Every structure is written in C-alpha cells, then in structure tokens.
mmCIF file of C-alpha atoms in Angstrom:
data_model
loop_
_atom_site.group_PDB
_atom_site.id
_atom_site.type_symbol
_atom_site.label_atom_id
_atom_site.label_comp_id
_atom_site.label_asym_id
_atom_site.label_seq_id
_atom_site.Cartn_x
_atom_site.Cartn_y
_atom_site.Cartn_z
ATOM 1 C CA MET T 58 196.925 94.247 18.775
ATOM 2 C CA SER T 59 199.550 91.481 18.864
ATOM 3 C CA GLY T 60 202.083 90.977 16.110
ATOM 4 C CA GLU T 61 200.302 87.897 14.795
ATOM 5 C CA ALA T 62 196.915 89.621 14.885
ATOM 6 C CA ALA T 63 198.338 92.627 13.025
ATOM 7 C CA LYS T 64 199.871 90.371 10.396
ATOM 8 C CA LYS T 65 196.561 88.538 9.935
ATOM 9 C CA PHE T 66 194.716 91.855 9.623
ATOM 10 C CA VAL T 67 197.145 93.186 7.012
ATOM 11 C CA ARG T 68 196.752 89.979 4.998
ATOM 12 C CA THR T 69 192.963 90.386 4.837
ATOM 13 C CA PRO T 70 192.053 90.738 1.118
ATOM 14 C CA TRP T 71 190.245 94.071 1.404
ATOM 15 C CA VAL T 72 193.018 95.535 3.567
ATOM 16 C CA GLN T 73 195.651 94.363 1.080
ATOM 17 C CA SER T 74 193.704 95.925 -1.783
ATOM 18 C CA ILE T 75 193.617 99.315 -0.043
ATOM 19 C CA LEU T 76 197.282 99.114 0.958
ATOM 20 C CA ALA T 77 198.278 98.085 -2.557
ATOM 21 C CA TRP T 78 196.483 101.076 -4.070
ATOM 22 C CA LEU T 79 198.072 103.456 -1.571
ATOM 23 C CA VAL T 80 201.575 102.055 -2.110
ATOM 24 C CA ALA T 81 201.199 102.026 -5.897
ATOM 25 C CA THR T 82 199.894 105.603 -5.902
ATOM 26 C CA TYR T 83 202.815 106.735 -3.757
ATOM 27 C CA LEU T 84 205.385 104.991 -5.961
ATOM 28 C CA GLY T 85 203.801 106.265 -9.152
ATOM 29 C CA MET T 86 203.904 109.867 -7.987
ATOM 30 C CA THR T 87 207.327 109.603 -6.339
ATOM 31 C CA LEU T 88 209.218 107.983 -9.215
ATOM 32 C CA VAL T 89 208.420 110.856 -11.609
ATOM 33 C CA THR T 90 210.047 113.329 -9.190
ATOM 34 C CA ILE T 91 213.363 111.467 -9.071
ATOM 35 C CA ARG T 92 216.381 112.845 -10.912
ATOM 36 C CA TRP T 93 217.573 109.777 -12.791
ATOM 37 C CA ARG T 94 221.040 108.973 -14.110
ATOM 38 C CA PHE T 95 221.220 106.082 -16.565
ATOM 39 C CA GLU T 96 223.875 103.777 -17.918
ATOM 40 C CA GLY T 97 222.985 101.354 -20.678
ATOM 41 C CA ARG T 98 219.653 103.081 -21.356
ATOM 42 C CA ASP T 99 219.943 102.048 -25.024
ATOM 43 C CA VAL T 100 219.686 98.393 -23.925
ATOM 44 C CA VAL T 101 216.217 98.780 -22.436
ATOM 45 C CA ASP T 102 215.136 101.132 -25.243
ATOM 46 C CA ALA T 103 216.033 98.426 -27.786
ATOM 47 C CA ALA T 104 214.101 95.802 -25.801
ATOM 48 C CA ALA T 105 211.054 98.103 -25.714
ATOM 49 C CA VAL T 106 210.762 98.189 -29.514
ATOM 50 C CA SER T 107 211.881 94.636 -30.268
ATOM 51 C CA PRO T 108 209.215 92.005 -31.094
ATOM 52 C CA ALA T 109 211.298 89.347 -29.295
ATOM 53 C CA GLY T 110 210.837 88.230 -25.723
ATOM 54 C CA VAL T 111 213.407 89.090 -23.072
ATOM 55 C CA ILE T 112 214.056 88.364 -19.393
ATOM 56 C CA GLY T 113 214.999 91.103 -16.945
ATOM 57 C CA PHE T 114 216.786 90.329 -13.667
ATOM 58 C CA THR T 115 217.001 92.670 -10.694
ATOM 59 C CA TRP T 116 217.373 91.955 -6.996
ATOM 60 C CA HIS T 117 214.234 91.558 -4.886
ATOM 61 C CA GLY T 118 215.045 94.501 -2.649
ATOM 62 C CA ARG T 119 214.942 96.872 -5.619
ATOM 63 C CA LEU T 120 211.564 95.830 -6.997
ATOM 64 C CA ALA T 121 209.853 99.038 -5.841
ATOM 65 C CA VAL T 122 212.445 101.222 -7.571
ATOM 66 C CA ALA T 123 212.369 98.974 -10.643
ATOM 67 C CA SER T 124 208.808 100.232 -11.218
ATOM 68 C CA LEU T 125 210.634 102.804 -13.326
ATOM 69 C CA LEU T 126 210.611 100.145 -16.075
ATOM 70 C CA VAL T 127 206.898 100.747 -16.647
ATOM 71 C CA LYS T 128 207.802 104.111 -18.168
ATOM 72 C CA LEU T 129 210.908 102.899 -19.996
ATOM 73 C CA LEU T 130 209.249 99.883 -21.628
ATOM 74 C CA LYS T 131 206.354 101.989 -22.943
ATOM 75 C CA GLN T 132 203.844 99.687 -24.702
ATOM 76 C CA LYS T 133 206.013 96.563 -24.506
ATOM 77 C CA PRO T 134 204.074 93.774 -22.713
ATOM 78 C CA ARG T 135 205.631 92.985 -19.335
ATOM 79 C CA ARG T 136 204.959 90.689 -16.422
ATOM 80 C CA VAL T 137 206.737 89.928 -13.174
ATOM 81 C CA LEU T 138 207.181 86.648 -11.309
ATOM 82 C CA ILE T 139 205.790 86.941 -7.762
ATOM 83 C CA SER T 140 205.596 84.192 -5.140
ATOM 84 C CA GLN T 141 202.340 82.587 -3.992
ATOM 85 C CA SER T 142 202.986 83.630 -0.374
ATOM 86 C CA PRO T 143 200.542 85.908 1.511
ATOM 87 C CA ASP T 144 203.085 88.735 1.355
ATOM 88 C CA GLY T 145 203.482 88.027 -2.359
ATOM 89 C CA GLU T 146 199.762 88.688 -2.763
ATOM 90 C CA LEU T 147 200.251 92.281 -1.593
ATOM 91 C CA VAL T 148 203.257 92.762 -3.876
ATOM 92 C CA ALA T 149 201.318 91.320 -6.815
ATOM 93 C CA LYS T 150 198.490 93.795 -6.231
ATOM 94 C CA VAL T 151 200.925 96.720 -5.993
ATOM 95 C CA VAL T 152 202.717 95.900 -9.250
ATOM 96 C CA GLY T 153 199.359 95.235 -10.888
ATOM 97 C CA TRP T 154 198.256 98.781 -10.059
ATOM 98 C CA LEU T 155 201.547 100.024 -11.512
ATOM 99 C CA GLY T 156 200.873 98.282 -14.822
ATOM 100 C CA VAL T 157 202.867 95.039 -14.448
ATOM 101 C CA PRO T 158 200.602 91.974 -14.131
ATOM 102 C CA ALA T 159 202.065 89.192 -12.004
ATOM 103 C CA ILE T 160 202.631 85.542 -12.723
ATOM 104 C CA ARG T 161 202.211 83.847 -9.357
ATOM 105 C CA GLY T 162 204.776 81.210 -8.506
ATOM 106 C CA SER T 163 208.499 80.644 -8.176
ATOM 107 C CA SER T 164 211.305 79.917 -10.591
ATOM 108 C CA THR T 165 212.703 77.454 -8.022
ATOM 109 C CA LEU T 166 211.191 74.005 -7.477
ATOM 110 C CA ASP T 167 210.952 73.112 -3.797
ATOM 111 C CA GLY T 168 208.743 70.420 -2.278
ATOM 112 C CA ARG T 169 205.053 71.259 -1.981
ATOM 113 C CA ARG T 170 205.448 74.291 -4.220
ATOM 114 C CA ASN T 171 206.591 72.199 -7.198
ATOM 115 C CA ARG T 172 203.226 72.199 -8.950
ATOM 116 C CA ARG T 173 202.764 75.954 -8.603
ATOM 117 C CA SER T 174 206.346 76.543 -9.680
ATOM 118 C CA ILE T 175 205.960 74.365 -12.777
ATOM 119 C CA GLU T 176 202.766 76.194 -13.758
ATOM 120 C CA ALA T 177 204.427 79.574 -13.229
ATOM 121 C CA PHE T 178 207.460 78.415 -15.209
ATOM 122 C CA ARG T 179 205.267 77.395 -18.138
ATOM 123 C CA ASP T 180 203.296 80.638 -18.000
ATOM 124 C CA ALA T 181 206.565 82.588 -18.050
ATOM 125 C CA VAL T 182 207.862 80.642 -21.057
ATOM 126 C CA ARG T 183 204.623 81.219 -22.973
ATOM 127 C CA PHE T 184 204.749 84.934 -22.203
ATOM 128 C CA ILE T 185 208.354 85.159 -23.384
ATOM 129 C CA ASP T 186 207.379 83.296 -26.573
ATOM 130 C CA SER T 187 204.687 85.926 -27.173
ATOM 131 C CA GLY T 188 207.342 88.660 -27.152
ATOM 132 C CA GLY T 189 206.947 90.033 -23.631
ATOM 133 C CA VAL T 190 209.446 91.161 -21.021
ATOM 134 C CA MET T 191 209.496 88.693 -18.119
ATOM 135 C CA MET T 192 210.789 90.426 -15.000
ATOM 136 C CA VAL T 193 212.353 88.161 -12.355
ATOM 137 C CA THR T 194 213.844 88.843 -8.926
ATOM 138 C CA PRO T 195 216.196 85.835 -8.707
ATOM 139 C CA ASP T 196 216.732 85.995 -4.943
ATOM 140 C CA GLY T 197 213.012 86.125 -4.126
ATOM 141 C CA PRO T 198 210.875 85.315 -2.321
ATOM 142 C CA ARG T 199 212.978 84.150 0.625
ATOM 143 C CA GLY T 200 216.625 84.829 -0.197
ATOM 144 C CA PRO T 201 219.455 84.667 0.590
ATOM 145 C CA ALA T 202 219.645 88.248 -0.595
ATOM 146 C CA GLN T 203 221.586 88.942 -3.782
ATOM 147 C CA GLN T 204 222.325 85.292 -4.476
ATOM 148 C CA MET T 205 221.323 83.680 -7.755
ATOM 149 C CA PRO T 206 219.673 80.230 -7.670
ATOM 150 C CA HIS T 207 219.555 77.884 -10.659
ATOM 151 C CA GLY T 208 215.850 78.318 -11.467
ATOM 152 C CA PRO T 209 216.104 81.658 -13.318
ATOM 153 C CA ILE T 210 219.093 80.328 -15.268
ATOM 154 C CA VAL T 211 217.070 77.318 -16.444
ATOM 155 C CA LEU T 212 214.215 79.658 -17.454
ATOM 156 C CA ALA T 213 216.608 81.652 -19.639
ATOM 157 C CA ARG T 214 218.097 78.477 -21.135
ATOM 158 C CA THR T 215 214.710 77.023 -22.140
ATOM 159 C CA ARG T 216 214.301 79.403 -25.082
ATOM 160 C CA GLU T 217 217.826 80.821 -25.221
ATOM 161 C CA THR T 218 216.162 84.078 -24.180
ATOM 162 C CA PRO T 219 218.317 87.200 -23.959
ATOM 163 C CA VAL T 220 218.747 88.296 -20.341
ATOM 164 C CA ILE T 221 219.235 91.892 -19.211
ATOM 165 C CA VAL T 222 220.540 92.371 -15.674
ATOM 166 C CA ALA T 223 219.576 95.692 -14.133
ATOM 167 C CA GLY T 224 220.497 97.635 -11.016
ATOM 168 C CA PHE T 225 218.338 100.335 -9.417
ATOM 169 C CA ALA T 226 219.000 102.674 -6.505
ATOM 170 C CA VAL T 227 217.712 105.920 -5.032
ATOM 171 C CA ARG T 228 219.123 108.264 -2.390
ATOM 172 C CA PRO T 229 217.765 109.249 0.014
ATOM 173 C CA ALA T 230 215.426 106.307 0.532
ATOM 174 C CA ILE T 231 213.749 104.293 3.260
ATOM 175 C CA THR T 232 215.445 100.913 3.684
ATOM 176 C CA LEU T 233 213.222 98.350 5.367
ATOM 177 C CA ARG T 234 214.538 95.876 7.942
ATOM 178 C CA SER T 235 213.506 92.961 5.760
ATOM 179 C CA TRP T 236 215.715 90.096 4.580
ATOM 180 C CA ASP T 237 216.150 91.812 1.197
ATOM 181 C CA ARG T 238 216.634 95.364 2.570
ATOM 182 C CA THR T 239 213.787 96.685 0.409
ATOM 183 C CA GLN T 240 214.405 100.245 -0.736
ATOM 184 C CA ILE T 241 211.453 102.671 -0.842
ATOM 185 C CA PRO T 242 212.184 105.881 -2.782
ATOM 186 C CA LEU T 243 211.579 109.305 -1.292
ATOM 187 C CA PRO T 244 210.279 112.211 -3.394
ATOM 188 C CA PHE T 245 212.855 114.273 -5.278
ATOM 189 C CA ALA T 246 215.644 111.800 -4.577
ATOM 190 C CA ARG T 247 218.560 111.030 -6.900
ATOM 191 C CA GLY T 248 218.246 107.789 -8.806
ATOM 192 C CA GLY T 249 220.581 105.444 -10.642
ATOM 193 C CA ALA T 250 219.533 102.806 -13.185
ATOM 194 C CA VAL T 251 222.109 100.581 -14.902
ATOM 195 C CA PHE T 252 221.444 98.004 -17.628
ATOM 196 C CA ALA T 253 224.027 95.491 -18.867
ATOM 197 C CA GLU T 254 224.213 94.209 -22.435
ATOM 198 C CA PRO T 255 221.937 91.183 -23.043
ATOM 199 C CA VAL T 256 223.455 87.748 -22.441
ATOM 200 C CA ARG T 257 222.225 84.254 -23.382
ATOM 201 C CA LEU T 258 222.629 80.646 -22.335
ATOM 202 C CA MET T 259 222.348 78.018 -25.052
ATOM 203 C CA ARG T 260 219.651 75.358 -24.725
ATOM 204 C CA ASP T 261 222.170 72.500 -24.815
ATOM 205 C CA ALA T 262 224.220 73.904 -21.909
ATOM 206 C CA GLY T 263 225.102 71.203 -19.392
ATOM 207 C CA PRO T 264 225.264 71.379 -15.576
ATOM 208 C CA GLU T 265 228.773 72.844 -15.517
ATOM 209 C CA ALA T 266 227.840 75.592 -17.979
ATOM 210 C CA VAL T 267 224.660 76.349 -16.022
ATOM 211 C CA GLU T 268 226.629 76.706 -12.792
ATOM 212 C CA ALA T 269 229.268 78.882 -14.441
ATOM 213 C CA THR T 270 226.497 81.067 -15.870
ATOM 214 C CA ARG T 271 224.815 81.306 -12.481
ATOM 215 C CA VAL T 272 228.031 82.567 -10.913
ATOM 216 C CA ALA T 273 228.702 85.001 -13.773
ATOM 217 C CA TRP T 274 225.190 86.452 -13.827
ATOM 218 C CA GLN T 275 225.141 86.825 -10.057
ATOM 219 C CA ALA T 276 228.403 88.763 -10.241
ATOM 220 C CA SER T 277 227.065 90.898 -13.104
ATOM 221 C CA LEU T 278 223.862 91.692 -11.216
ATOM 222 C CA ASN T 279 225.818 92.677 -8.126
ATOM 223 C CA ALA T 280 228.089 94.848 -10.281
ATOM 224 C CA VAL T 281 225.244 96.802 -11.907
ATOM 225 C CA GLN T 282 223.582 97.202 -8.520
ATOM 226 C CA THR T 283 226.787 98.613 -7.044
ATOM 227 C CA ARG T 284 227.124 100.963 -10.004
ATOM 228 C CA ALA T 285 223.499 102.108 -9.621
ATOM 229 C CA GLU T 286 224.169 102.898 -5.962
ATOM 230 C CA ALA T 287 227.169 104.990 -7.006
ATOM 231 C CA LEU T 288 225.124 106.908 -9.589
ATOM 232 C CA ALA T 289 222.368 107.589 -7.060
ATOM 233 C CA GLY T 290 224.905 108.862 -4.544
ATOM 234 C CA ALA T 291 226.793 111.095 -6.968
ATOM 235 C CA ARG T 292 225.930 114.761 -6.946
#
C-alpha cells in the first residue's frame, strides 16, 4: 500500500473511530501508572473548584500527556480547541474518548478557514463564559512548534480570562517524528507537570501590549515546559 493510500485508509471514519478508541484506552491506562511530580498543583486545583472560566495553554506536542488534566480538573467542564483538518478529526475523537469534547476550528484566522475559525472562536468564548476550562495548543495545528501566534492572545483578551500556562513531560516516552515532536507516554514512566500562576490581558490592550504579551506568554510556556522535562528526568 502506497503512502497516500495508507493515509487515505487511516482517515476513513470507521478506521479513525477504532484507532481513537485504541489510543484513548492506551493513554487512559498508561497515565495512571506514571509517577508524577508536580509544581504549581494548587493553581489547577483552584481552577477545578472555581465557578469562573479559564484558559489553559500547553504546546501541541504535549497534548497526549496533558490528558492528565482530565483527572486533575475532576468535574470542572473542559473542552479543547482542535483543528478541522483530517488529522484533527482523529485527535478530536481521541480526546473525546478521554472526556474532553473538542471545539473544531482554529484560534488563528487564515484565508478560507476564517469562517470556521470565527465560529470556533465564538464557541470558545461562550464556553468560557459558562465557567469552563478552554484548553488551547497555541502552536497547533501546523506550527511552528513552540511559537505563540496572536490568536490565543486575542481569545484571552476578549473576556480578560485568566490564562494558565502548563508544561507536561514523561520519561521514557516515544517521540514521534512529527513537526511538533509529539510525546507518547510509556507505562510506569516518570512524569512532570508544571503550572504557572494565572495571568490576564485587559480588554483594552492595544497592539503593542498584545505583542508584548505574546512574547511573554511564549517565554513562560517554554519555561514551564523545560521545567516539566527536568522534573520528568529527575530520579
């Protein structure tokens, strides 16, 4: 089977549904075997019991490991922003099995995807208004990896929503040869999860403030990710 034929087969709806269930089952069973070390755990615990909405940022390559949040957030409503791409369909089904319904679209407006992005943006704002946790991978769905675009910043500014940046890592793990270096946890690995104190951007922030915030939040997200890697590697 050629590469294109294999890709088409994998993107068949029934095949994706089976794969999604298998991947979600594996992640669900694997994550409970990991020996976790936390920093800033009180931040996510406070968000779990708060009636207010919140946005969580983590890099796209750590989305599988970030499934840990399902346990940490308990009964707090949560959703994740997933692209409308064919590959995004598989990811959306996986996270759905794990207990995180997806909002399909992008936080970045670009050409023909504008309409879908606007709809997704509005859905995300409404969910935040209802008191849910909106999980966003700022560098998805196409990268560049670990670089923050303006879209997620504008989403946070719309309601002056508190933003929690989070880093996740496990060792040992399988690292895929994808643009985002997706990390798949292995059973009984060591894990690190780091959460920074919530930050906000005021609704009246101008272009210069938005850009400064983008740079600052990108640096903060890289810092917590680096710290999570260190915790996962420490014996």
